[in-house]
Coordinates of C-alpha atoms in Angstrom, one line a residue:
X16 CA 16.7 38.3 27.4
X17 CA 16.7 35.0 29.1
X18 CA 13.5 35.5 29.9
X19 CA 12.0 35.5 26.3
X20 CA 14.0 32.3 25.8
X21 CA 13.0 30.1 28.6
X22 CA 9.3 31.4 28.0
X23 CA 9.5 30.2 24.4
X24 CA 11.4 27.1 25.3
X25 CA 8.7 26.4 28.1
X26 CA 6.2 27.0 25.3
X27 CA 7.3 25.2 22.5
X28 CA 7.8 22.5 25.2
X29 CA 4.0 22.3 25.9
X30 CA 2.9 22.4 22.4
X31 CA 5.4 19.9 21.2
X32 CA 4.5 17.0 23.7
X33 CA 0.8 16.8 22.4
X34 CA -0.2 14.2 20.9
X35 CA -1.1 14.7 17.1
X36 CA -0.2 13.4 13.6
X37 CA 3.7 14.8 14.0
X38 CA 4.1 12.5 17.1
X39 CA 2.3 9.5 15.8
X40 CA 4.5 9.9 12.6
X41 CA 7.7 10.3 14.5
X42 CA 7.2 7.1 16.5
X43 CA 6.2 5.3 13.1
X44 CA 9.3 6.2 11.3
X45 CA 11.5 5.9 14.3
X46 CA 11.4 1.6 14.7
X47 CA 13.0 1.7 11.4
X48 CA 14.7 4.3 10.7
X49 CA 16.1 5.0 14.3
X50 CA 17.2 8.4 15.8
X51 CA 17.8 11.0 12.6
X52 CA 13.9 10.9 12.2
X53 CA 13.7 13.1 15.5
X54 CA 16.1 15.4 13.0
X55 CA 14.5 15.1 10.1
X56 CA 11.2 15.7 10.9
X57 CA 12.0 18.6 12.8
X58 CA 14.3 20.2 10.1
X59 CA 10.9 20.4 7.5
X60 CA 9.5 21.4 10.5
X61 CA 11.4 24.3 11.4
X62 CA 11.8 25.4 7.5
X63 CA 8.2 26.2 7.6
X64 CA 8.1 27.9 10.9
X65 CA 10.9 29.6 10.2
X66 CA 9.3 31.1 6.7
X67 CA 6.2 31.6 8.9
X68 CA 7.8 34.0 11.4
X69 CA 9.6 36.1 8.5
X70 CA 6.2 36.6 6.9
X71 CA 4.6 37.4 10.0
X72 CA 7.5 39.5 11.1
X73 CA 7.4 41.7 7.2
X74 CA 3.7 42.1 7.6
X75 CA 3.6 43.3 11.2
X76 CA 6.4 45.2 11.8
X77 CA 5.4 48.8 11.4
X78 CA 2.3 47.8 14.0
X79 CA 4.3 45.3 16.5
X80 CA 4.8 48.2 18.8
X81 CA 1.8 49.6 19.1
X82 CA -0.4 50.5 22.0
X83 CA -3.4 48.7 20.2
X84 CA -1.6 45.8 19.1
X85 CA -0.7 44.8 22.6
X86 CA -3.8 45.3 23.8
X87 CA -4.8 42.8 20.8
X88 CA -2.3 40.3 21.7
X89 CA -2.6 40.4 25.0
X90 CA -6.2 39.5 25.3
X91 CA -6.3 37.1 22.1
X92 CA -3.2 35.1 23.1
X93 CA -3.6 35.1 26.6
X94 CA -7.1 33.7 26.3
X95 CA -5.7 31.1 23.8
X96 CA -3.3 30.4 26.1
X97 CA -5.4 29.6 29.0
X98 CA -8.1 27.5 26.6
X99 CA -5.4 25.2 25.4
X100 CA -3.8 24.7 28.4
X101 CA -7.5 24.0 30.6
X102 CA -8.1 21.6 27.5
X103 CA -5.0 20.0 28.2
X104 CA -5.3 19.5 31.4
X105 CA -8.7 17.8 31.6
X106 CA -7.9 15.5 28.7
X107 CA -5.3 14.2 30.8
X108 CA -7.9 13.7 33.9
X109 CA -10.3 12.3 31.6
X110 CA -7.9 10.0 30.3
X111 CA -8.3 11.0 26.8
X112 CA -4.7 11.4 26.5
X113 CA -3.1 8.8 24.4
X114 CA -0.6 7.9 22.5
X115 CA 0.2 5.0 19.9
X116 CA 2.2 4.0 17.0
X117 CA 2.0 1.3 14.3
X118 CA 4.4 -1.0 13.3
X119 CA 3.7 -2.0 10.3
X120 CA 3.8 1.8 8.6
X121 CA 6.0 2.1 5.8
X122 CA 9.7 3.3 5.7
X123 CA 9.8 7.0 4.0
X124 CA 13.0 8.3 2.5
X125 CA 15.3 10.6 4.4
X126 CA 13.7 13.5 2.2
X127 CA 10.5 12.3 2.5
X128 CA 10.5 12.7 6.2
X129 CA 12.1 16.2 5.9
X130 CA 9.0 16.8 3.8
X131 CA 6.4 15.2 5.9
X132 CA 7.8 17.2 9.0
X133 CA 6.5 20.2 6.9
X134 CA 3.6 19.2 5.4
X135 CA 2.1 17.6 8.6
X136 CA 2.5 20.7 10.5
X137 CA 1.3 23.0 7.7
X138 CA -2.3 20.3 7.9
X139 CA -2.7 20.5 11.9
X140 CA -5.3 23.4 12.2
X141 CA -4.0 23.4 16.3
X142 CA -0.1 24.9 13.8
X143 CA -2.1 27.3 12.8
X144 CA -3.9 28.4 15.8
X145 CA -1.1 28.6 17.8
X146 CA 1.5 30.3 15.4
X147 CA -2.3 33.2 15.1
X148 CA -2.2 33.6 19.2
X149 CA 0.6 31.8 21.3
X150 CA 3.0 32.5 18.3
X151 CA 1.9 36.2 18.2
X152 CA 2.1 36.8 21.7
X153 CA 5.6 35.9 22.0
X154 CA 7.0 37.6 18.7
X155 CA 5.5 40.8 19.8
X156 CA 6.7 40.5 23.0
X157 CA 10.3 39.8 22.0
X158 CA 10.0 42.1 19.5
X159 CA 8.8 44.7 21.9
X160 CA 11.5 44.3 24.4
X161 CA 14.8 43.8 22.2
X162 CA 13.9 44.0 18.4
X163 CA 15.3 41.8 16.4
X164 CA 17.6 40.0 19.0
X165 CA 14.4 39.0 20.7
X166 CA 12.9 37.7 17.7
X167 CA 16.2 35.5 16.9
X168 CA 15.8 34.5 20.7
X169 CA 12.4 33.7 20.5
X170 CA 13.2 31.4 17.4
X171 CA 16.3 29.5 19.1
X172 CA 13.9 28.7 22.4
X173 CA 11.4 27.4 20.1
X174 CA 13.2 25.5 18.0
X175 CA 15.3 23.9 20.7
X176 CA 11.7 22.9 22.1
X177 CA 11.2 20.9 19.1
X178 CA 14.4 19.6 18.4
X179 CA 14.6 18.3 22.2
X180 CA 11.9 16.8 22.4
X181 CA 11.5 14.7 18.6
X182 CA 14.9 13.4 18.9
X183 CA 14.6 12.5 22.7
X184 CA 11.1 10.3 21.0
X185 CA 13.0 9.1 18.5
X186 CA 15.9 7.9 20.5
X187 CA 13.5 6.5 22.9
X188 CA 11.3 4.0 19.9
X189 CA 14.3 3.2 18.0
X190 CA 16.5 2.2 21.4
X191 CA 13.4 0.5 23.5
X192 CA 10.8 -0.5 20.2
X193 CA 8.6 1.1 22.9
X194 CA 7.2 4.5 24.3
X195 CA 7.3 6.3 27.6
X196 CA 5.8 5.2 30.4
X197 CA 1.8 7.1 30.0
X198 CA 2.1 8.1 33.8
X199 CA 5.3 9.6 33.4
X200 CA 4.3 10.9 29.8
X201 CA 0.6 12.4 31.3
X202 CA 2.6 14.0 34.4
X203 CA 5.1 15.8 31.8
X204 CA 2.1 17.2 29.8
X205 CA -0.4 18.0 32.9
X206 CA 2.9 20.3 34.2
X207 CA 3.2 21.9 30.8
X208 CA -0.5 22.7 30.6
X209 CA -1.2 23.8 34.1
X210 CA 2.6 26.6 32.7
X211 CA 0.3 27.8 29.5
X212 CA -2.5 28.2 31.9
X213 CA -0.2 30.6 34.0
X214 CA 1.2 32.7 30.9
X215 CA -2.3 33.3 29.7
X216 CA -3.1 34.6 32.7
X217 CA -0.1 36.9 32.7
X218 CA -0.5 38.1 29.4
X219 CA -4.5 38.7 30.0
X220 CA -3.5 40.9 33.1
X221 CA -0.6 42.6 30.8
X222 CA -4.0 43.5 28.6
X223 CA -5.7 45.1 31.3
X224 CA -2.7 46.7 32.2
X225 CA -2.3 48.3 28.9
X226 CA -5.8 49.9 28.8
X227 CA -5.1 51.0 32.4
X228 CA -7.3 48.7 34.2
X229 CA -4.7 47.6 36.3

């Protein structure tokens, strides 16, 4: 069962330290706001993934467990997997990695950044593309190995990912008015991209496997 978690944690990790609209938002609200963005943000975010996973969870559960379904998974979030994590990896070569924030963005209520935490996940199509393969993957496979205790598993890793790693950036901008060092920040992610390359492959040789290939 520690397995499941760590792999979600790992996950979520490598997902989480992308840079997108969530991040830039975060740093925004964090030089005036200070620290309780990181929780904010991340508890409108986990509202919606948590409603997410119960809706995936009611509509799937009479075919999580079977043969074809893994053999689905396997190949579909495996190969996501490995895409996302090769993409990662040479925007960080390429240098295309960056982040940013702007000071002069406007102060949002404590609700308000509950509600953006939602809302801005719910409008990044790379939410919704990981929660149809990476977040597949690993609810079936917790699912698969210990039911409904792997699912709650799978939840805690991933929202510990999140939690973690917005609070740590909001801590950081509020305390320094500043960001982490990019070398330190681009090492972080390569590591993280190079781990989702290395789970896709596992789950695309668990594919095989289940068609008895291998």
């Amino acid at each position: 069962m520690a397995a499941i978690f760590l792999k979600s944690l790992i996950i979520g990790y490598s997902g989480a330290v992308m840079p997108g609209a969530l991040l830039t938002y975060v740093m925004n609200q964090s030089m005036k706001k200070g620290v309780k963005v990181g929780y904010l943000v991340i508890a409108g975010h986990a509202l919606l993934e948590t409603v997410l996973m119960v809706l995936i969870f009611l509509g799937l559960n009479q075919v999580l467990a079977s043969n074809a379904m893994s053999i689905i998974v396997s190949f579909f979030g495996g190969g996501l997997l490995i895409y996302l994590g090769i993409k990662g990896i040479m925007e960080i070569l390429t240098g295309k990695l960056t982040v940013a924030f702007d000071e002069s963005a406007k102060t949002d209520s404590d609700g308000k950044v509950v509600l953006a935490g939602g809302l801005i996940s719910l409008a990044n199509p790379y939410f919704i593309i990981w929660w149809a393969g990476i977040g597949m993957v690993l609810l079936f496979e917790a699912y698969h190995l210990f039911g409904i205790t792997g699912v709650l598993l799978f939840g805690i890793g991933h929202f510990l990912a999140d939690l973690s790693w917005y609070v740590f950036i909001s801590l950081l901008v509020s305390k320094t008015k500043g960001f982490l060092n990019i070398k330190v920040y681009r090492i972080v992610a390569f590591v993280l991209s190079a781990a989702l390359v290395a789970f896709g492959i596992y789950y695309v040789i668990s594919g095989f496997k289940f068609i008895g290939i291998l």
